[in-house]
Coordinates of C-alpha atoms and ligand atoms in Angstrom, one line a residue:
M1 CA 74.5 97.4 100.3
G2 CA 76.1 98.5 97.0
P3 CA 79.7 99.5 96.6
D4 CA 78.8 103.1 96.7
S5 CA 77.0 103.0 100.0
D6 CA 79.5 101.5 102.4
D7 CA 78.6 103.7 105.3
A8 CA 78.4 100.8 107.8
L9 CA 82.1 100.2 107.2
W10 CA 83.0 103.6 108.5
G11 CA 81.4 103.3 111.9
H12 CA 79.2 106.0 113.1
F13 CA 79.9 108.6 115.7
G14 CA 77.4 111.2 116.6
P15 CA 78.4 114.8 116.1
E16 CA 80.3 116.1 119.0
N17 CA 78.3 117.9 121.6
G18 CA 77.8 121.5 120.7
E19 CA 79.9 121.4 117.6
V20 CA 77.4 121.2 114.9
E21 CA 74.9 124.0 114.8
I22 CA 71.4 123.5 113.7
V23 CA 71.2 125.4 110.5
N24 CA 68.6 128.2 110.4
D25 CA 65.8 127.9 107.9
P26 CA 66.9 129.1 104.5
P27 CA 65.4 132.2 103.0
L28 CA 62.2 131.6 101.2
H29 CA 63.6 132.3 97.7
W30 CA 66.8 130.6 98.3
Q31 CA 70.2 131.8 97.1
P32 CA 73.6 131.7 98.8
V33 CA 73.9 134.4 101.3
A34 CA 76.6 136.0 103.3
P35 CA 77.3 134.3 106.7
L36 CA 74.5 135.2 109.1
S37 CA 75.6 133.5 112.2
T38 CA 78.0 134.8 114.7
H39 CA 78.4 131.5 116.5
I40 CA 81.9 130.4 116.9
L41 CA 81.6 126.6 117.0
H42 CA 85.2 125.4 117.3
Q43 CA 85.5 123.7 120.7
P44 CA 87.7 120.9 122.0
S45 CA 86.4 117.8 120.5
R46 CA 84.7 114.9 122.3
T47 CA 83.7 111.8 120.5
I48 CA 80.5 110.0 121.3
S49 CA 80.2 106.5 120.2
V50 CA 76.9 105.2 119.0
D51 CA 75.7 102.0 117.3
S52 CA 77.9 101.5 114.2
S53 CA 75.5 99.1 112.5
R54 CA 72.9 101.9 112.0
P55 CA 73.0 103.4 108.5
Y56 CA 73.7 107.1 108.6
E57 CA 70.6 109.3 108.4
P58 CA 71.2 113.0 107.9
D59 CA 69.1 115.5 109.8
A60 CA 65.6 115.5 108.1
E61 CA 65.5 119.3 108.2
L62 CA 68.4 119.4 105.7
T63 CA 66.5 117.4 103.2
K64 CA 63.9 120.1 103.1
R65 CA 66.3 122.7 101.7
P66 CA 65.2 124.1 98.4
Y67 CA 68.3 122.9 96.7
Y68 CA 68.2 119.4 98.2
K69 CA 66.7 117.8 95.1
D70 CA 69.5 119.3 92.9
L71 CA 72.1 117.9 95.4
V72 CA 70.7 114.4 95.2
D73 CA 70.3 114.5 91.5
V74 CA 73.9 115.5 90.9
R75 CA 75.2 113.0 93.6
E76 CA 73.5 110.2 91.8
S77 CA 73.8 111.1 88.2
V78 CA 77.3 112.6 88.2
F79 CA 79.1 111.0 91.2
K80 CA 77.1 107.7 91.1
I81 CA 76.8 107.8 94.9
Q82 CA 73.5 106.5 96.4
S83 CA 73.6 107.8 100.0
W84 CA 75.2 110.3 102.3
R85 CA 78.0 109.6 104.7
E86 CA 78.2 111.2 108.0
N87 CA 78.5 115.0 107.9
Q88 CA 78.5 115.2 104.1
L89 CA 75.1 116.7 103.7
E90 CA 75.7 118.9 106.8
T91 CA 78.8 120.5 105.4
I92 CA 77.4 120.8 102.0
C93 CA 74.3 122.6 103.3
S94 CA 76.5 124.8 105.4
V95 CA 78.3 126.2 102.3
M96 CA 75.2 126.3 100.2
D97 CA 73.7 128.5 102.9
G98 CA 76.7 130.8 102.7
Y99 CA 78.6 129.9 105.8
D100 CA 82.3 129.5 106.2
T101 CA 82.8 125.9 107.1
F102 CA 85.4 123.7 108.7
N103 CA 85.2 120.1 107.7
L104 CA 87.2 117.5 109.7
M105 CA 86.7 114.0 108.4
P106 CA 88.8 110.8 108.5
T107 CA 91.1 109.9 105.7
G108 CA 89.0 108.4 102.9
G109 CA 85.9 109.7 104.6
G110 CA 84.6 111.5 101.5
K111 CA 85.6 115.1 101.9
S112 CA 86.0 115.7 98.2
L113 CA 82.3 115.2 97.5
T114 CA 81.5 118.0 100.0
F115 CA 83.0 120.7 97.8
Q116 CA 82.8 119.0 94.4
L117 CA 79.1 118.3 94.6
P118 CA 77.9 121.8 95.6
A119 CA 80.4 123.2 93.0
V120 CA 78.7 121.2 90.2
V121 CA 75.2 122.1 91.4
M122 CA 76.0 125.9 91.5
N123 CA 77.8 125.7 88.2
R124 CA 74.6 124.2 86.7
L125 CA 72.2 126.5 88.5
K126 CA 74.1 129.8 88.2
K127 CA 77.2 129.1 86.1
Q128 CA 79.3 129.9 89.2
I129 CA 82.9 128.8 89.8
T130 CA 84.4 127.1 92.8
I131 CA 88.1 127.8 93.5
V132 CA 89.9 124.8 95.1
I133 CA 93.1 125.7 96.9
S134 CA 95.2 122.5 97.0
P135 CA 98.8 122.0 98.1
L136 CA 99.9 119.2 95.8
I137 CA 100.0 119.0 92.0
A138 CA 99.5 115.2 92.1
L139 CA 96.3 115.7 94.1
M140 CA 95.0 118.4 91.7
V141 CA 95.8 116.2 88.7
D142 CA 94.1 113.1 90.3
Q143 CA 90.9 115.1 91.1
Q144 CA 90.8 116.8 87.7
R145 CA 91.1 113.4 86.0
S146 CA 88.3 111.9 88.0
L147 CA 86.0 115.0 87.6
E148 CA 86.6 115.1 83.8
E149 CA 85.7 111.4 83.6
R150 CA 82.4 112.4 85.1
G151 CA 81.9 115.2 82.6
V152 CA 82.7 118.0 85.0
N153 CA 84.6 120.9 83.5
T154 CA 87.7 121.4 85.7
I155 CA 90.9 123.4 85.2
I156 CA 94.2 123.6 87.1
L157 CA 96.1 126.9 87.4
N158 CA 99.7 126.2 88.5
S159 CA 103.1 127.9 88.3
E160 CA 103.2 127.3 84.5
S161 CA 99.8 128.9 83.9
T162 CA 99.8 132.4 82.3
Q163 CA 97.3 135.2 82.0
H164 CA 95.9 133.4 79.0
H165 CA 94.5 130.8 81.4
A166 CA 92.4 133.5 83.1
S167 CA 90.4 133.8 79.9
L168 CA 89.1 130.3 80.5
L169 CA 87.5 131.6 83.7
H170 CA 85.7 134.3 81.7
S171 CA 84.5 132.1 78.9
H172 CA 80.7 132.3 78.6
G173 CA 80.3 128.9 77.1
S174 CA 81.3 126.1 79.3
R175 CA 82.6 127.9 82.3
P176 CA 84.6 125.5 84.6
A177 CA 82.8 124.3 87.7
L178 CA 86.1 123.9 89.6
V179 CA 89.4 125.7 89.3
Y180 CA 92.4 124.2 91.2
V181 CA 95.1 126.5 92.4
S182 CA 98.0 126.3 94.8
P183 CA 98.1 128.6 97.9
E184 CA 101.3 130.2 96.5
K185 CA 99.5 131.1 93.3
I186 CA 96.7 132.8 95.2
I187 CA 99.2 134.7 97.3
T188 CA 101.6 135.7 94.5
S189 CA 99.6 136.1 91.4
S190 CA 98.1 139.6 91.0
W191 CA 96.2 138.6 87.8
L192 CA 94.6 135.7 89.6
Q193 CA 93.6 138.0 92.4
R194 CA 92.2 140.5 89.9
T195 CA 90.2 137.7 88.2
L196 CA 88.8 136.5 91.5
L197 CA 87.6 140.1 92.3
E198 CA 86.0 140.4 88.8
L199 CA 84.2 137.0 89.2
Y200 CA 83.1 138.0 92.7
N201 CA 81.7 141.4 91.5
Q202 CA 79.8 139.6 88.7
D203 CA 78.4 137.0 91.2
R204 CA 80.2 134.2 89.4
L205 CA 82.2 133.0 92.4
F206 CA 80.5 130.3 94.5
M207 CA 83.0 129.1 97.0
L208 CA 86.7 128.8 98.0
A209 CA 87.6 125.3 99.2
V210 CA 90.9 124.8 101.0
D211 CA 91.7 121.1 100.6
E212 CA 94.2 119.4 102.9
A213 CA 94.1 122.5 105.0
H214 CA 96.5 121.0 107.6
T215 CA 99.3 121.8 105.2
I216 CA 98.7 125.5 106.0
T217 CA 99.9 124.8 109.5
S218 CA 102.9 122.7 108.6
W219 CA 104.0 125.1 105.9
G220 CA 103.3 127.9 108.3
N221 CA 106.3 126.9 110.2
T222 CA 108.5 128.3 107.5
F223 CA 106.2 130.5 105.5
R224 CA 104.1 131.9 108.3
E225 CA 104.2 135.5 107.1
T226 CA 103.4 134.6 103.5
L227 CA 100.5 132.4 104.5
S228 CA 99.0 135.2 106.6
E229 CA 98.2 136.8 103.2
L230 CA 95.6 134.1 102.6
C231 CA 93.4 136.5 104.7
W232 CA 93.2 138.4 101.5
L233 CA 90.5 136.0 100.4
R234 CA 88.2 136.7 103.4
E235 CA 88.8 140.4 103.3
N236 CA 88.2 140.9 99.6
L237 CA 85.6 138.3 98.9
P238 CA 83.5 138.7 102.0
N239 CA 80.3 137.0 100.8
T240 CA 82.0 133.9 99.3
P241 CA 81.9 131.0 101.7
I242 CA 85.3 129.4 102.5
M243 CA 85.5 125.7 103.3
A244 CA 88.6 124.3 105.0
L245 CA 88.9 120.5 104.7
T246 CA 91.3 118.2 106.5
A247 CA 91.7 114.7 108.0
T248 CA 94.4 115.7 110.4
A249 CA 94.2 118.7 112.6
T250 CA 94.7 118.9 116.4
V251 CA 92.7 121.4 118.3
Q252 CA 95.7 123.8 118.0
H253 CA 96.0 123.2 114.3
R254 CA 92.3 124.0 113.8
E255 CA 92.8 127.3 115.5
E256 CA 95.8 128.0 113.2
I257 CA 93.9 127.1 110.1
I258 CA 91.0 129.3 111.2
N259 CA 93.3 132.2 112.0
T260 CA 95.2 131.9 108.8
L261 CA 92.1 131.9 106.7
C262 CA 90.4 134.5 108.9
I263 CA 87.2 132.4 109.2
S264 CA 86.6 132.8 112.9
R265 CA 82.9 132.6 112.4
C266 CA 83.0 129.3 110.6
K267 CA 80.7 126.4 111.4
M268 CA 82.8 123.5 112.5
F269 CA 81.9 119.9 111.6
T270 CA 84.0 117.2 113.2
M271 CA 83.6 113.5 113.6
S272 CA 85.6 110.6 114.8
L273 CA 88.8 110.1 112.8
N274 CA 88.7 106.4 113.6
R275 CA 89.3 104.1 110.6
P276 CA 87.7 100.8 111.8
N277 CA 89.0 98.6 109.0
L278 CA 92.7 99.4 109.6
N279 CA 94.8 97.0 111.6
Y280 CA 97.6 98.9 113.4
V281 CA 100.8 97.1 114.4
V282 CA 104.2 98.4 115.7
K283 CA 107.1 96.0 115.4
R284 CA 110.7 96.2 116.7
K285 CA 113.2 96.3 113.9
S286 CA 115.7 93.5 113.6
D287 CA 118.9 93.8 111.5
R288 CA 118.5 95.0 107.9
N289 CA 118.3 91.5 106.4
G290 CA 115.9 90.3 109.0
L291 CA 113.7 93.3 108.5
I292 CA 113.5 92.9 104.7
K293 CA 112.8 89.2 105.2
D294 CA 110.0 90.1 107.6
I295 CA 108.4 92.5 105.1
A296 CA 108.8 90.2 102.2
E297 CA 107.3 87.2 104.0
F298 CA 104.4 89.4 105.3
I299 CA 103.6 90.4 101.7
Q300 CA 104.0 87.0 100.3
S301 CA 101.9 85.3 103.0
K302 CA 99.1 87.9 103.3
H303 CA 99.1 90.3 100.4
M304 CA 100.8 88.7 97.4
G305 CA 99.5 90.4 94.2
Q306 CA 97.8 93.1 96.2
T307 CA 98.4 96.8 96.3
G308 CA 100.6 98.4 99.0
I309 CA 102.9 101.2 99.9
I310 CA 106.2 101.0 101.8
Y311 CA 107.4 104.3 103.1
R312 CA 111.1 104.9 103.4
Q313 CA 113.2 108.1 104.0
S314 CA 115.5 108.6 101.1
R315 CA 115.7 108.1 97.4
K316 CA 118.5 105.5 97.7
D317 CA 116.6 103.6 100.4
C318 CA 113.6 103.4 98.1
E319 CA 115.6 102.2 95.2
D320 CA 117.5 99.6 97.1
L321 CA 114.4 98.1 98.7
A322 CA 112.4 98.0 95.5
T323 CA 115.3 96.2 93.8
I324 CA 115.7 93.6 96.6
L325 CA 112.0 92.9 96.8
T326 CA 111.8 92.4 93.0
E327 CA 114.9 90.4 92.5
A328 CA 115.3 88.4 95.6
W329 CA 111.6 87.9 96.6
G330 CA 109.6 88.0 93.4
I331 CA 107.5 91.0 94.7
H332 CA 107.4 93.4 91.8
A333 CA 108.1 96.8 93.5
Q334 CA 108.9 100.2 92.1
A335 CA 110.6 103.2 93.7
F336 CA 109.0 106.6 93.9
H337 CA 110.8 109.7 95.2
A338 CA 111.2 113.4 94.6
K339 CA 114.3 113.0 92.4
L340 CA 112.4 111.0 89.7
E341 CA 111.9 113.0 86.5
P342 CA 108.3 114.5 86.4
E343 CA 107.3 112.2 83.5
E344 CA 108.6 109.1 85.4
K345 CA 106.7 110.1 88.5
K346 CA 103.5 110.5 86.5
R347 CA 104.1 107.1 84.9
V348 CA 104.7 105.2 88.2
Q349 CA 101.7 106.9 89.8
A350 CA 99.4 106.1 86.9
M351 CA 100.5 102.5 86.6
W352 CA 100.0 102.1 90.4
Q353 CA 96.6 103.6 90.1
R354 CA 95.7 101.2 87.3
G355 CA 97.0 98.3 89.3
E356 CA 99.8 97.5 86.9
I357 CA 102.4 98.2 89.6
K358 CA 101.3 96.7 93.0
V359 CA 104.0 97.8 95.5
V360 CA 105.6 101.2 95.6
V361 CA 108.5 102.0 97.8
A362 CA 108.1 105.7 98.3
T363 CA 109.2 108.7 100.2
I364 CA 106.4 110.7 101.8
A365 CA 105.7 112.4 98.5
F366 CA 103.6 109.5 97.3
G367 CA 99.9 108.9 97.4
M368 CA 98.8 111.9 99.5
G369 CA 95.2 112.7 98.8
V370 CA 95.1 110.3 95.9
D371 CA 92.1 108.1 96.0
K372 CA 93.0 104.5 95.3
K373 CA 90.5 102.3 97.0
D374 CA 92.2 98.9 97.2
V375 CA 95.5 99.6 99.1
R376 CA 95.7 96.6 101.4
F377 CA 98.9 97.5 103.3
V378 CA 101.0 100.5 104.3
I379 CA 104.4 99.7 105.8
H380 CA 106.6 102.3 107.5
Y381 CA 110.1 101.0 107.2
A382 CA 111.2 104.1 109.1
L383 CA 109.4 106.5 111.5
P384 CA 107.1 109.2 110.2
G385 CA 107.8 112.7 111.3
S386 CA 104.6 113.2 113.3
M387 CA 101.4 111.4 114.3
S388 CA 99.7 113.6 111.7
E389 CA 101.9 112.3 109.0
Y390 CA 101.4 108.8 110.2
Y391 CA 97.6 109.1 110.2
Q392 CA 97.7 110.6 106.7
E393 CA 100.0 107.9 105.3
T394 CA 98.2 105.0 106.8
G395 CA 95.0 106.6 105.6
R396 CA 96.0 105.6 102.1
A397 CA 95.0 102.0 103.1
G398 CA 91.6 100.5 103.0
R399 CA 89.6 103.3 101.4
D400 CA 87.1 100.7 100.1
G401 CA 86.4 99.8 103.7
N402 CA 88.0 96.3 103.5
P403 CA 90.5 95.2 106.1
S404 CA 94.0 96.5 105.6
D405 CA 97.3 96.4 107.5
C406 CA 99.4 99.2 108.7
I407 CA 102.8 98.2 110.1
L408 CA 105.3 100.6 111.6
Y409 CA 108.8 99.4 112.3
Y410 CA 110.7 101.0 115.1
Q411 CA 114.3 101.1 116.5
Y412 CA 116.0 103.7 118.6
S413 CA 118.4 104.9 115.9
D414 CA 115.4 105.9 113.8
A415 CA 114.1 108.0 116.6
Q416 CA 117.6 109.5 117.0
W417 CA 117.7 110.3 113.3
L418 CA 114.3 111.9 113.4
M419 CA 115.2 114.1 116.4
K420 CA 118.5 115.1 114.7
C421 CA 116.5 116.1 111.5
A422 CA 114.1 118.0 113.6
F423 CA 117.0 119.8 115.2
Q424 CA 118.7 120.6 111.9
D425 CA 115.6 121.3 109.8
G426 CA 113.9 123.8 112.0
K427 CA 114.3 127.1 110.2
N428 CA 113.7 128.8 113.5
E429 CA 113.6 127.8 117.2
L430 CA 109.8 127.6 117.3
A431 CA 109.7 125.4 114.2
S432 CA 112.5 123.2 115.5
K433 CA 110.7 122.8 118.9
Q434 CA 107.5 121.8 117.2
L435 CA 109.3 119.2 115.0
R436 CA 111.0 117.7 118.0
A437 CA 107.7 117.6 119.9
D438 CA 106.2 115.8 116.9
A439 CA 109.1 113.3 116.8
R440 CA 108.8 112.6 120.5
R441 CA 105.1 111.8 120.2
V442 CA 105.9 109.3 117.5
V443 CA 108.5 107.6 119.6
E444 CA 106.1 107.5 122.5
Y445 CA 103.6 105.8 120.3
C446 CA 106.1 103.2 119.3
L447 CA 107.2 102.6 122.9
N448 CA 103.7 102.3 124.3
N449 CA 102.9 98.6 124.0
T450 CA 99.9 98.6 126.3
D451 CA 97.4 101.3 125.2
C452 CA 95.2 100.7 122.2
R453 CA 96.8 102.2 119.1
R454 CA 93.6 103.9 118.1
T455 CA 93.2 105.5 121.5
Q456 CA 96.7 106.8 121.2
T457 CA 96.4 108.1 117.7
L458 CA 93.0 109.7 118.2
S459 CA 94.1 111.3 121.5
Y460 CA 96.7 113.2 119.4
F461 CA 93.7 114.8 117.7
S462 CA 92.0 115.4 121.1
Q463 CA 89.5 112.7 120.4
E464 CA 88.5 110.0 122.9
F465 CA 88.4 106.4 121.8
P466 CA 87.3 103.7 124.1
R467 CA 89.6 100.7 123.9
E468 CA 86.8 98.2 123.7
M469 CA 85.7 99.7 120.4
C470 CA 89.0 98.7 118.8
K471 CA 87.8 95.1 118.7
G472 CA 91.3 93.6 118.6
Q473 CA 92.2 95.6 115.5
C474 CA 95.6 96.6 116.8
D475 CA 98.6 94.7 118.2
N476 CA 98.2 96.0 121.8
C477 CA 94.5 95.1 122.0
R478 CA 95.2 91.7 120.6
D479 CA 98.1 91.0 123.0
K480 CA 96.6 89.0 125.9
S481 CA 99.8 88.9 128.0
P482 CA 99.3 90.5 131.4
I483 CA 99.8 94.3 131.8
N484 CA 101.5 95.2 135.0
W485 CA 101.0 98.6 136.6
E486 CA 104.4 99.3 138.1
D487 CA 105.8 102.2 140.0
V488 CA 109.1 103.0 138.3
S489 CA 109.7 106.3 140.1
Y490 CA 112.7 105.0 142.1
E491 CA 114.4 103.7 139.0
A492 CA 113.6 107.0 137.2
Y493 CA 115.0 108.9 140.1
D494 CA 118.2 106.9 140.1
F495 CA 118.6 107.6 136.4
I496 CA 118.1 111.3 136.9
R497 CA 120.5 111.5 139.8
L498 CA 123.1 109.6 137.7
A499 CA 122.7 112.0 134.8
E500 CA 123.0 115.0 137.1
E501 CA 126.3 113.5 138.4
V502 CA 127.5 113.2 134.9
H503 CA 126.6 116.7 134.2
A504 CA 128.3 117.9 137.4
S505 CA 131.5 116.2 136.2
R506 CA 131.3 118.5 133.1
Q507 CA 131.2 115.6 130.7
D508 CA 128.9 115.0 127.8
A509 CA 127.2 111.6 127.7
T510 CA 125.4 109.7 125.0
R511 CA 122.4 107.4 125.5
I512 CA 124.5 104.3 125.5
M513 CA 127.0 105.8 128.0
L514 CA 124.2 106.7 130.4
I515 CA 122.5 103.3 130.2
D516 CA 125.9 101.5 130.6
T517 CA 126.7 103.6 133.6
F518 CA 123.2 102.9 135.1
L519 CA 123.7 99.2 134.6
G520 CA 127.4 99.2 135.8
K521 CA 128.9 98.2 132.4
T522 CA 132.4 99.3 131.9
G523 CA 132.5 100.0 128.2
E524 CA 135.5 101.8 126.7
S525 CA 133.8 105.3 126.6
V526 CA 132.5 104.8 130.2
K527 CA 136.0 104.2 131.3
N528 CA 137.5 107.0 129.3
K529 CA 135.1 109.5 130.7
R530 CA 135.6 108.0 134.2
F531 CA 131.9 107.4 134.7
D532 CA 132.9 104.2 136.5
Q533 CA 134.2 106.5 139.3
L534 CA 130.8 108.1 139.8
K535 CA 128.8 107.4 142.9
S536 CA 125.8 106.2 140.8
F537 CA 127.8 103.9 138.6
G538 CA 126.0 100.6 138.5
V539 CA 123.1 101.9 140.6
R540 CA 120.8 99.5 138.9
R541 CA 123.2 96.7 138.2
G542 CA 121.4 93.5 137.2
T543 CA 118.4 95.3 135.6
N544 CA 117.4 94.0 132.2
R545 CA 119.0 96.2 129.5
G546 CA 115.7 96.4 127.5
R547 CA 114.0 97.7 130.5
A548 CA 116.7 100.3 131.2
E549 CA 116.5 101.5 127.6
R550 CA 112.8 101.8 127.7
L551 CA 112.9 103.8 130.9
F552 CA 115.6 106.1 129.4
D553 CA 113.5 106.6 126.2
E554 CA 110.4 107.3 128.2
L555 CA 112.2 109.9 130.3
T556 CA 113.4 111.4 127.0
C557 CA 109.8 111.5 125.6
K558 CA 108.7 113.2 128.8
Q559 CA 111.5 115.7 128.3
V560 CA 113.2 114.8 131.6
F561 CA 116.2 114.1 129.5
E562 CA 116.7 116.4 126.5
P563 CA 119.0 115.6 123.7
H564 CA 121.4 118.3 122.4
Y565 CA 123.7 118.0 119.4
V566 CA 127.3 118.8 119.1
S567 CA 128.8 119.2 115.7
N568 CA 131.9 117.0 115.1
N569 CA 134.0 119.0 112.6
N570 CA 136.9 116.6 112.7
T571 CA 135.4 114.3 110.2
H572 CA 135.3 115.4 106.5
K573 CA 131.5 115.0 106.6
K574 CA 129.9 117.2 109.3
Q575 CA 128.2 115.0 111.8
L576 CA 126.2 115.6 114.9
T577 CA 126.7 113.7 118.1
E578 CA 123.7 113.4 120.4
Y579 CA 124.3 114.0 124.1
F580 CA 121.7 114.2 126.9
L581 CA 121.1 116.7 129.6
V582 CA 118.7 116.5 132.5
C583 CA 116.2 119.0 131.5
A584 CA 113.5 119.0 134.2
M585 CA 112.1 116.9 136.9
R586 CA 108.7 115.9 135.5
S587 CA 106.1 113.8 137.1
L588 CA 106.9 110.5 135.5
V589 CA 106.3 108.1 138.3
C590 CA 104.4 105.2 137.0
S591 CA 104.4 103.3 133.8
L592 CA 102.6 100.3 132.4
Y593 CA 104.9 97.5 131.5
R594 CA 104.6 94.5 129.3
D595 CA 107.8 92.6 129.0
Ligands
ATP601 N1 78.5 109.0 100.3 C1 79.4 108.1 99.8 N2 79.1 106.8 99.6 C2 80.0 106.0 99.1 N3 81.3 106.3 98.7 C3 81.6 107.6 98.9 C4 80.7 108.6 99.4 N4 81.4 109.8 99.5 C5 82.6 109.5 99.0 N5 82.8 108.3 98.6 C6 84.0 107.6 98.1 O1 84.9 107.5 99.1 C7 86.3 107.6 98.6 C8 87.1 108.5 99.4 O2 86.7 109.8 99.2 P1 87.6 111.1 99.2 O3 88.7 110.9 98.2 O4 86.8 112.3 99.1 O5 88.3 111.0 100.6 P2 89.0 112.1 101.5 O6 88.1 112.4 102.6 O7 89.3 113.3 100.6 O8 90.2 111.4 102.0 P3 91.8 111.8 102.2 O9 91.8 112.9 103.2 O10 92.4 110.6 102.7 O11 92.3 112.3 100.9 C9 86.1 108.0 97.1 O12 86.3 106.9 96.3 C10 84.7 108.5 97.0 O13 84.1 108.2 95.8

C-alpha cells in the first residue's frame, strides 16, 4: 500500500445507522441542482465497528455518477491520491448533487479533499468558484500554499483585502478555484456580499465550505448575535450547497452549527472519530523540576530528533520551557505564542513544517488545522480547556498513520486554574456555565484511571467505543492492576454532611480545609475557622489522603460540590479564592477505584 493510500491505518467504521442517505440517481444531464431532499438526517450518533483490515470501498452507485471520472482524474493528477478514504466520496457526491452537507471526520481524516477536490473539478468544468470560510489565517495560508504547489489557483481575502481583490473574482482568465475568507469578513463586508450575489446570479458560485465549523459554536458564546448573520448565505444564495466540516462536534454542537448556518435539510455524514494510531496517557504531575525531567527524558528516550508539540498556557511558560529544554537537555525547542511578531510566527511555523525545528512549545494558537504528517508526540503540560480542544490538539499527532504519543499531565491546581478562568472569562452566565462544564469534563477524564481513554473521549462526542478495540493503546487499557468496584456512597455522604455543617456555621471553606476536616487534620486554617469543633470533624480519620482528594474531586465533577470565587481585594493584585458549597445531592454512589 503506497503512502497515499493508508486507509487501513485509520480503521473502518461503518456509517452510523440511518445517518447516511442513499443519494438519489442524478439527473440525466447532470449539473448541480438545488437540494431536492427534505430528509433531516442528523440524529444521535452510534458507531458500528467492523473489520478494520478491509480496505474502504465506497458505494458502487456513487462511482456511476456522471462526474465520477472527473473526480478520480483530479484526485490522482492534482492531489496525487490513489484511493478514497471513508466518507470522502460520499460527501463529495453530496455537494456535487447540490445538497447541503455536514461532514464530521476525525482529525487528519482527509476533510480538506472533500471540498478542495470538487472545487477544482467545478472550476475546470464550469469556471465556478468555491468560497471557503475558515477561522484561522494560519490555516488559510497553509492550505493556499499546498494548493498553489499543486497548481490550483487560490486566493485569500482577509481583513487587509480591499475592493481591489474582488476584481480577482471577476477575472475571466484564470478565475480562482478556491477563495478563502473569514466568517467575520462574510458578515461585515458589504462588497464581498455584493460580489457573492453577482457570482451567484451569473452561475459562477459552486459551493460554500465552512471549515473547522466547530469554531462557530465556541465563538458563538461571545458573538452569538453576529454569527446568526451567517444565515445570510443560505437565504441569499439558496441554490449553492453549503458544506460544514469539523472533527469535533458533540450532538449539541452539530445542532448549533446547523442552526447557525440555516442548513436544517443537510445530509449528515459522520464516522468514528477514533484515531487508532494515537497512544493516550494521563500522568500525575510531580514538582516543576521533576516534570521537566520527565518530559525531557521521555523525548530523549523515545523521540529524540522527532517532531512534537508541547502545549502550555502562557507566553512566559512557553519561553521558559523552550529555553530549559534547549540549554539543559539538548532538545532544540522553540516557543510559539500569540505575542510573537507576525513575521516571527510565520518563520517558526514554516521552519517547523520543514522539519528545521523539531519541538515547539506553544499556546493553543499553534498547529490547528495545519497538516504536518510526522508529529510523533503531543504533550499537554497543562490542562486543555475542553475535551474538544484536547481532541483537536492531540489530533496534530500521527497524521501519517504511524504510532504517536499523546501525554496529558494533571494536577489539582491546574484544574483549579481552569475553573477560575472559566469563571472569569465567561462574558455572560451561559458562556461561563459552558466553560465550567467543559473544564469539569476534562478533570473527570484525568481522574478516571479505569475506563479506556478512547471510550471516554469518544463518549464526549456521543460515540460508543468498545474498550477491546483500543488494543492497549492507552494507559488505562494497558494497566493490568485490578479494578475494584466499590460503593463509596457512605464516604460521599459523610463528605456532603460535613460540607453542610461548614455551610451552616456560615464559614467559607477551601478544598484543603474540607479535606483536612474530613480526615481530622488540625491545620492552622481549620483551627482558625473552628472546623475542629464540628460534629463531622475527622469523620473519616485514617482514610488515605489521595483517596479523600479523589472523592472530593469526583463530587466536584458531579457538581455535588460547586466552587465559587471570592475576590480578595486586600492584595495589590486582585485574586480570587476558591470556596466550595454543597450544590445538590446527586446520585454518585459507586465509583471504580484503582489505587
Ligand atoms: N484518500 C486519501 N488517501 C491518502 N491520503 C489522504 C487521503 N485524503 C487525504 N489524505 C491526506 O491526509 C492528510 C490529512 O488530511 P486533511 O489535512 O484534509 O485532514 P483534516 O481532516 O482536515 O484534519 P484536521 O481536522 O485535523 O485538520 C493530508 O496529508 C492529506 O493529503
